[in-house]
Coordinates of C-alpha atoms and ligand atoms in Angstrom, one line a residue:
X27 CA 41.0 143.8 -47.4
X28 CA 45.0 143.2 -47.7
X29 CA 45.6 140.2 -50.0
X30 CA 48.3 137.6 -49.8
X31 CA 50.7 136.5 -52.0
X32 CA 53.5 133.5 -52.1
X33 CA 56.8 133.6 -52.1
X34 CA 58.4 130.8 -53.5
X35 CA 57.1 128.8 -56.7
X36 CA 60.1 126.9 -57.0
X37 CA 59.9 124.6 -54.0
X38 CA 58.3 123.6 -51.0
X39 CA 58.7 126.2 -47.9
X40 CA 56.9 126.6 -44.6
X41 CA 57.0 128.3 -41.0
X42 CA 58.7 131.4 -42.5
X43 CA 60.6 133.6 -39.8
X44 CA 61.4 136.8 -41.2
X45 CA 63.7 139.8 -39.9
X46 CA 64.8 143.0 -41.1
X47 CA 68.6 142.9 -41.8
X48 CA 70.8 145.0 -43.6
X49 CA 67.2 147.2 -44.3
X50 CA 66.1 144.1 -46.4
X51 CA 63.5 141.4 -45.2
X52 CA 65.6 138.2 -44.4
X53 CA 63.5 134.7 -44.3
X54 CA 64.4 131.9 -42.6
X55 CA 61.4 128.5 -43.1
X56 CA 61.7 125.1 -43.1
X57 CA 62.7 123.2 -46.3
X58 CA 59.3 120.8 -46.9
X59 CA 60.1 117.8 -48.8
X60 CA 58.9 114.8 -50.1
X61 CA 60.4 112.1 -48.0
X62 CA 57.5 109.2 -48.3
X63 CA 57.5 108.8 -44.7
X64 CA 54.3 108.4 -43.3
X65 CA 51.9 110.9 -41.8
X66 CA 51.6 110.6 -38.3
X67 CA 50.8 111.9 -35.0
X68 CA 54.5 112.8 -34.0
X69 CA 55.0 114.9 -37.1
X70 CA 57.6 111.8 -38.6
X71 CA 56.4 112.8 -42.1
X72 CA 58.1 116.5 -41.5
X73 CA 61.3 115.1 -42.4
X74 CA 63.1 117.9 -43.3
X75 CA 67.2 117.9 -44.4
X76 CA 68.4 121.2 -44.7
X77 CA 67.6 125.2 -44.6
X78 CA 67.8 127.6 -47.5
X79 CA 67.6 131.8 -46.4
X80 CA 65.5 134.3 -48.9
X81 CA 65.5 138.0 -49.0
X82 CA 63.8 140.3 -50.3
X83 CA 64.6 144.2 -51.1
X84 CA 60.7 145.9 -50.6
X85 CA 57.8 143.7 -49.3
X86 CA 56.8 143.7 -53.2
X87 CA 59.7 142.6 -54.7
X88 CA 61.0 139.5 -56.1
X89 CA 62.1 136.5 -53.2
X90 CA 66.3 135.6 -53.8
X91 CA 66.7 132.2 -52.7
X92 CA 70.4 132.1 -51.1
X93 CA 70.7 128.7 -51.5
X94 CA 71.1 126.0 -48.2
X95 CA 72.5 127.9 -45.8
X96 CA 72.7 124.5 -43.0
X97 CA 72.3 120.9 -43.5
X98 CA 71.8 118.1 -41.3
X99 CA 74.6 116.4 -42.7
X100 CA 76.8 118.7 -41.5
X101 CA 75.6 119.0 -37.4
X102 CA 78.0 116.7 -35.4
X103 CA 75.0 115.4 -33.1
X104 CA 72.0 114.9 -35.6
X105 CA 69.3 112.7 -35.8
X106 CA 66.9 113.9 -37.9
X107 CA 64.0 116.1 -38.8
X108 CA 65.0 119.6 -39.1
X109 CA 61.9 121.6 -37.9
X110 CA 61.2 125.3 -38.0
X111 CA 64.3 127.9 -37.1
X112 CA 64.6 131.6 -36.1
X113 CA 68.3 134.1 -36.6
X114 CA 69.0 136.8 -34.2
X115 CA 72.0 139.8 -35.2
X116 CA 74.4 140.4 -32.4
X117 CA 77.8 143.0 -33.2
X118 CA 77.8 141.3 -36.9
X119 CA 77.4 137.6 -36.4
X120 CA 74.2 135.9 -36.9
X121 CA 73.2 132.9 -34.5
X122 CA 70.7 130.2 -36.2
X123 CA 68.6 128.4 -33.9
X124 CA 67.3 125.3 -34.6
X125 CA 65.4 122.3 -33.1
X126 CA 66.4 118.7 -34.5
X127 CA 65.7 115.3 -33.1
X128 CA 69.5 114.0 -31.7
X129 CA 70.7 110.2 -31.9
X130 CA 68.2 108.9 -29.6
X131 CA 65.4 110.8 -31.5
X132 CA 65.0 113.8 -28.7
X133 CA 64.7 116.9 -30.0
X134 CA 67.4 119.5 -28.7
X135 CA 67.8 123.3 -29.7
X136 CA 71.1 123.9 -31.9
X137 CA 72.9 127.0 -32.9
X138 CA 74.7 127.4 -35.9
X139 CA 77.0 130.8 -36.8
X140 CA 77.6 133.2 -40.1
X141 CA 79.0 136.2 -40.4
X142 CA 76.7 137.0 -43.2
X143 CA 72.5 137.0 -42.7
X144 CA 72.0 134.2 -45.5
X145 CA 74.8 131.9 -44.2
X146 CA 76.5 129.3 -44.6
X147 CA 75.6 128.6 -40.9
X148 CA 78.0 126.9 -39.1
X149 CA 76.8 124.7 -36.3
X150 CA 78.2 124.7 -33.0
X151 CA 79.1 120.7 -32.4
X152 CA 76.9 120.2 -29.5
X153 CA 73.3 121.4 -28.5
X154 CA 72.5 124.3 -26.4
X155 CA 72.9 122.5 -23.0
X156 CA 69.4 122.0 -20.8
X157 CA 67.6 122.8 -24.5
X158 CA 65.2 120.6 -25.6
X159 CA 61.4 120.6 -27.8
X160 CA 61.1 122.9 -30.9
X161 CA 60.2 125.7 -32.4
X162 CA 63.1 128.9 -31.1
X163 CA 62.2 131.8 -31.4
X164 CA 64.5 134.4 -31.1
X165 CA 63.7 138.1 -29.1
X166 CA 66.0 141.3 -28.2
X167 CA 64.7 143.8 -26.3
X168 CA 67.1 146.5 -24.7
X169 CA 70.2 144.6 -26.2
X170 CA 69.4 141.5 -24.1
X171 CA 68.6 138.3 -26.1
X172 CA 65.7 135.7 -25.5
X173 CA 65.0 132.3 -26.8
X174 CA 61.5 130.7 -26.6
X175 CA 60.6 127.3 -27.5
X176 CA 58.3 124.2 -26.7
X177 CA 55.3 122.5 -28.6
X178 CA 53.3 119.5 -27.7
X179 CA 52.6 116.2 -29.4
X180 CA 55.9 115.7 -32.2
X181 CA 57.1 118.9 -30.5
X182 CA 57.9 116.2 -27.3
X183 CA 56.8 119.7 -24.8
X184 CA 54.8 116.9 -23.1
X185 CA 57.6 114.6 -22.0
X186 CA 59.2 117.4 -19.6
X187 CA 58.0 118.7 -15.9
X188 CA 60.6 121.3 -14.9
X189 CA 63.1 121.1 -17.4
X190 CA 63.7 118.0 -17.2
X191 CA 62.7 115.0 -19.5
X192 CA 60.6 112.4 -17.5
X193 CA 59.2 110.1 -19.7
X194 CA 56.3 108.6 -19.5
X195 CA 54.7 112.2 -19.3
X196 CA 51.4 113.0 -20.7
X197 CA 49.6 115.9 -21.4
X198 CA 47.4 117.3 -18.5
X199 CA 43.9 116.5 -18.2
X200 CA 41.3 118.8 -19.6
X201 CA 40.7 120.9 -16.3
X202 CA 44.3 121.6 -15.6
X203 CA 46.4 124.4 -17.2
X204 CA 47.8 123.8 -20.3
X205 CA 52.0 123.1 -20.9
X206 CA 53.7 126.3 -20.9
X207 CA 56.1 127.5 -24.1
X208 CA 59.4 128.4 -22.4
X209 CA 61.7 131.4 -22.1
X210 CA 65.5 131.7 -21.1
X211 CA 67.9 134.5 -21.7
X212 CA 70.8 134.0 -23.4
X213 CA 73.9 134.7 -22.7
X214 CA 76.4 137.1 -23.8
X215 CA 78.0 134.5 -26.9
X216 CA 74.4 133.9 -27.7
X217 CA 75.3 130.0 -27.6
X218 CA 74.1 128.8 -24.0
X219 CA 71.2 129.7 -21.9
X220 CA 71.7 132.5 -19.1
X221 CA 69.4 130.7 -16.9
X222 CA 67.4 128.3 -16.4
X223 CA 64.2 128.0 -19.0
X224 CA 61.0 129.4 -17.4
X225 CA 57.4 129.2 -18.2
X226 CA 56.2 131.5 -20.4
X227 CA 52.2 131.5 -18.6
X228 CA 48.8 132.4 -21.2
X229 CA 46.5 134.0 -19.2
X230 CA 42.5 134.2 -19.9
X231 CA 40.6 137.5 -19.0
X232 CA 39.8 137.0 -15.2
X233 CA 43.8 136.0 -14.6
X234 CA 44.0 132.4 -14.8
X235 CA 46.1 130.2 -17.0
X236 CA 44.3 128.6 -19.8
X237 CA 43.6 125.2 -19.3
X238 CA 44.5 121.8 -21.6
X239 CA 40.8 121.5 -22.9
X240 CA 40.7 125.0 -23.7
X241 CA 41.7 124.0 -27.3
X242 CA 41.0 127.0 -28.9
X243 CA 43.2 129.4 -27.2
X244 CA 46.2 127.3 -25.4
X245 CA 49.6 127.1 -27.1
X246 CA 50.6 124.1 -29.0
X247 CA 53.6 125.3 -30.6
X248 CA 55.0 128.2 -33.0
X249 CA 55.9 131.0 -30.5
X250 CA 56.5 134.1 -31.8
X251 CA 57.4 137.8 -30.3
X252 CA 56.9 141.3 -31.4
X253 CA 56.7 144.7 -29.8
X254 CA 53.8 147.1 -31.2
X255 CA 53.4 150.6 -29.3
X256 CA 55.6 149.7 -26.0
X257 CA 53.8 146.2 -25.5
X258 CA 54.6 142.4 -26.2
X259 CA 52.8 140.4 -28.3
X260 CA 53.4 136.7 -27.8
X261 CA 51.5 134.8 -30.4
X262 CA 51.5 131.0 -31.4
X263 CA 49.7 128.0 -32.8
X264 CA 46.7 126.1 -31.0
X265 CA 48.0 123.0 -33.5
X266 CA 44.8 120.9 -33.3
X267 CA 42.5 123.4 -34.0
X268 CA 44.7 125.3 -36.1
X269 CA 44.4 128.6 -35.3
X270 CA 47.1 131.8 -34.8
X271 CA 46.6 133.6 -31.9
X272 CA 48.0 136.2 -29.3
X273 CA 48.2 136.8 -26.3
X274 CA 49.8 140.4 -25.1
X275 CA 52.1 141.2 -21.4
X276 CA 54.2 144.0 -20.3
X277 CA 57.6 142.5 -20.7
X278 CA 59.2 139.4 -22.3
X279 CA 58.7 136.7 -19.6
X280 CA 55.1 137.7 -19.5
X281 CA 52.6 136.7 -18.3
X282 CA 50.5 137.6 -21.4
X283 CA 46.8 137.4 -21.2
X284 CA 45.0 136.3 -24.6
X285 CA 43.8 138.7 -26.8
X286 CA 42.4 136.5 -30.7
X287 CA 43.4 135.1 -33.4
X288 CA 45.4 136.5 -35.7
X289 CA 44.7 134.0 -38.7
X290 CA 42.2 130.9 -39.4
X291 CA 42.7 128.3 -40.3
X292 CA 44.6 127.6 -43.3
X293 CA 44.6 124.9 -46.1
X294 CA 47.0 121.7 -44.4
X295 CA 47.2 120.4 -40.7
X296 CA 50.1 123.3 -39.5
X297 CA 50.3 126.6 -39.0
X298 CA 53.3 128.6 -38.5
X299 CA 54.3 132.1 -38.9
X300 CA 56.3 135.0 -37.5
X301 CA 55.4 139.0 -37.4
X302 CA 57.7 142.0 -39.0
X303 CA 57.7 145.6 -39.4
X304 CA 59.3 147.2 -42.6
X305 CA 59.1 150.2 -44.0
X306 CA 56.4 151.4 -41.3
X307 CA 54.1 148.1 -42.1
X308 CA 53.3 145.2 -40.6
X309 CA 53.5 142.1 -42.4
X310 CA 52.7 138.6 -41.5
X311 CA 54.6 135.5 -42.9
X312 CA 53.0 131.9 -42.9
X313 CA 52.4 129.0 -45.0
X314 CA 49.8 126.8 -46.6
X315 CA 49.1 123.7 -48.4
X316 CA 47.0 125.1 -51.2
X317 CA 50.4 124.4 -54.2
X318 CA 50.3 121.1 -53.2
X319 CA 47.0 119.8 -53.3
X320 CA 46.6 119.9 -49.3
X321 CA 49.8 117.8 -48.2
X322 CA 50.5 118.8 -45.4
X323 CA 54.3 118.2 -45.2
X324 CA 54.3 120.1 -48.7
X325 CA 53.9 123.8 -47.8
X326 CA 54.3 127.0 -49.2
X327 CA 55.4 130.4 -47.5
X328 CA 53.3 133.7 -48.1
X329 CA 53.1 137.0 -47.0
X330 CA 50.3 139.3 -45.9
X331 CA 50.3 142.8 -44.6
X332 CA 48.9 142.9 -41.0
X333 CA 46.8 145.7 -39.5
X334 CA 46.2 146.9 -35.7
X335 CA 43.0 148.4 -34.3
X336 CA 43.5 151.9 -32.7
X337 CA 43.7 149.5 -29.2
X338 CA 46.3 147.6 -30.4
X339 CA 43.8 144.6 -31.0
X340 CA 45.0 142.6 -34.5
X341 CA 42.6 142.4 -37.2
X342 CA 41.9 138.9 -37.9
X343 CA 42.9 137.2 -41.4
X344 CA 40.8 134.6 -43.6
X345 CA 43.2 131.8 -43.8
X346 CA 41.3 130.6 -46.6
Ligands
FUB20 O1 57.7 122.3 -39.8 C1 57.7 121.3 -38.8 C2 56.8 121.7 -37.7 O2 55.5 121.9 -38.2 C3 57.1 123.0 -37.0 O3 58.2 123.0 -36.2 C4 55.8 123.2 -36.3 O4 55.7 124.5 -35.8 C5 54.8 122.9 -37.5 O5 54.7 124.0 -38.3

């Protein structure tokens, strides 16, 4: 059994998204603090204020904190609430992607640009246009570049039919499918969408998309992609009942059809993560609330290395 290990003692650090640049591990979580707002259903205590980028040389080295690499103060259409980010590499810049709630408390997807992988970041003045939820996660495959994004509840996935915000909209009923995360290429600048954002669909085994009640295995939020032996692995959070799972298609826009969890539940409400290969290993980064006595608005990132089955199939991980 692999064991895990935490990063950062120094301060509070969760939905870790990690990348290989430069041939060194590059992390990019949210900043956890302790704001005093109260816990609640739509996530207001996750009042996060700025980003700070880590690397790391080998998977057992020492984590370098960089420092903040983007602050709210500094993004011409904020709000507030700073939520979990994702960096893609395109011909030497790196684009920071970013959901935060705007001036009338809807979330939107930013972007924010460095020439360097740990910043400073600076932000493009307005949000990607026809963005909107949380949670980007950023995918290249054959030099084209994909964003997904969406989660329920906080994540405000459940005020949109279509693309477009139609409030009041609730959550389907238990019987019907479940909301959809969403993908949309980007375009060449890596700043707007290329089209339109589509449904990403989670398929059970006969075919069919996983329905709302199915609490266990429909997506909440947390999307994440990785390729392993020519196929895609979409995996995610079920939020609620706080599990990791996957899901696995034959291209980006899916469908993917649900395969198991990748990690139980941990200590704290969340669960967040993102999947890397270095150095011929596979490592999964994620968070708990263990440092901090269980609050969970006060987490703290870790790493594990992952292993495949020879079909491909993840092993699962003890959360706790
Ligand atoms: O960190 C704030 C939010 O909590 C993230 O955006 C969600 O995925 C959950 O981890």
């Amino acid at each position: 059994m692999k064991t895990s290990r935490y990063l950062v003692q120094h301060d509070y650090m969760a939905d870790p998204s990690a990348h290989v640049f430069e041939d060194k591990i590059y992390i990019y979580p949210s900043h956890d603090r302790e704001s005093g707002v109260t816990e609640n259903d739509n996530g207001d205590h996750f009042d996060m204020q700025d980003y700070h980028v880590f690397s790391m040389d080998s998977a057992e080295a020492d984590v370098i904190d960089h420092g903040v690499a983007l602050s709210v103060k500094d993004i011409p259409w904020a709000g507030r609430q700073l939520w979990d980010a994702d960096v893609a590499h395109k011909n030497g810049r790196y684009y920071m992607y970013f959901p935060l709630k705007d001036q009338n408390d809807i979330f939107r997807l930013g972007v924010a640009v460095s020439d360097r992988p740990e910043g400073p970041f600076i932000p493009q003045p307005h949000p990607i246009k026809g963005s909107y939820s949380i949670d980007p996660c950023a995918f290249e495959d054959n030099g084209e570049y994909y964003l997904y994004f969406g989660g329920i509840w906080g994540g405000q996935l459940q005020f949109y039919r279509e693309n477009k915000l139609t409030p009041p909209c609730h959550l389907p009923h238990f019987h019907e499918p479940a909301l959809c995360p969403k993908i949309a290429k980007l375009q060449d600048n890596m700043l707007e969408f290329a089209e339109e954002p589509r449904d990403v669909l989670v398929l059970d085994e006969e075919g069919n998309p996983l329905k709302q009640g199915d609490t266990e295995r429909r997506f909440f939020e947390a999307s994440w992609v990785h390729k392993y032996q020519g196929k895609y692995y979409f995996s995610y959070s079920t939020g609620d009942t706080h599990l990791l799972c996957y899901a696995v298609g034959d291209n980006p826009y899916g469908p993917f059809t649900y395969q198991g969890v990748i990690l139980t539940p941990v200590v704290g409400w969340t669960t967040h993560h993102s999947i890397v290969e270095f150095k011929e290993k596979w490592f999964l980064f994620y968070h708990d609330a263990v440092p901090s006595g269980g609050k969970t608005w006060l987490r703290s990132m870790k790493m594990i290395e992952l292993e495949y089955d020879e079909d491909g199939s993840i092993k699962t991980i003890k959360g706790q």
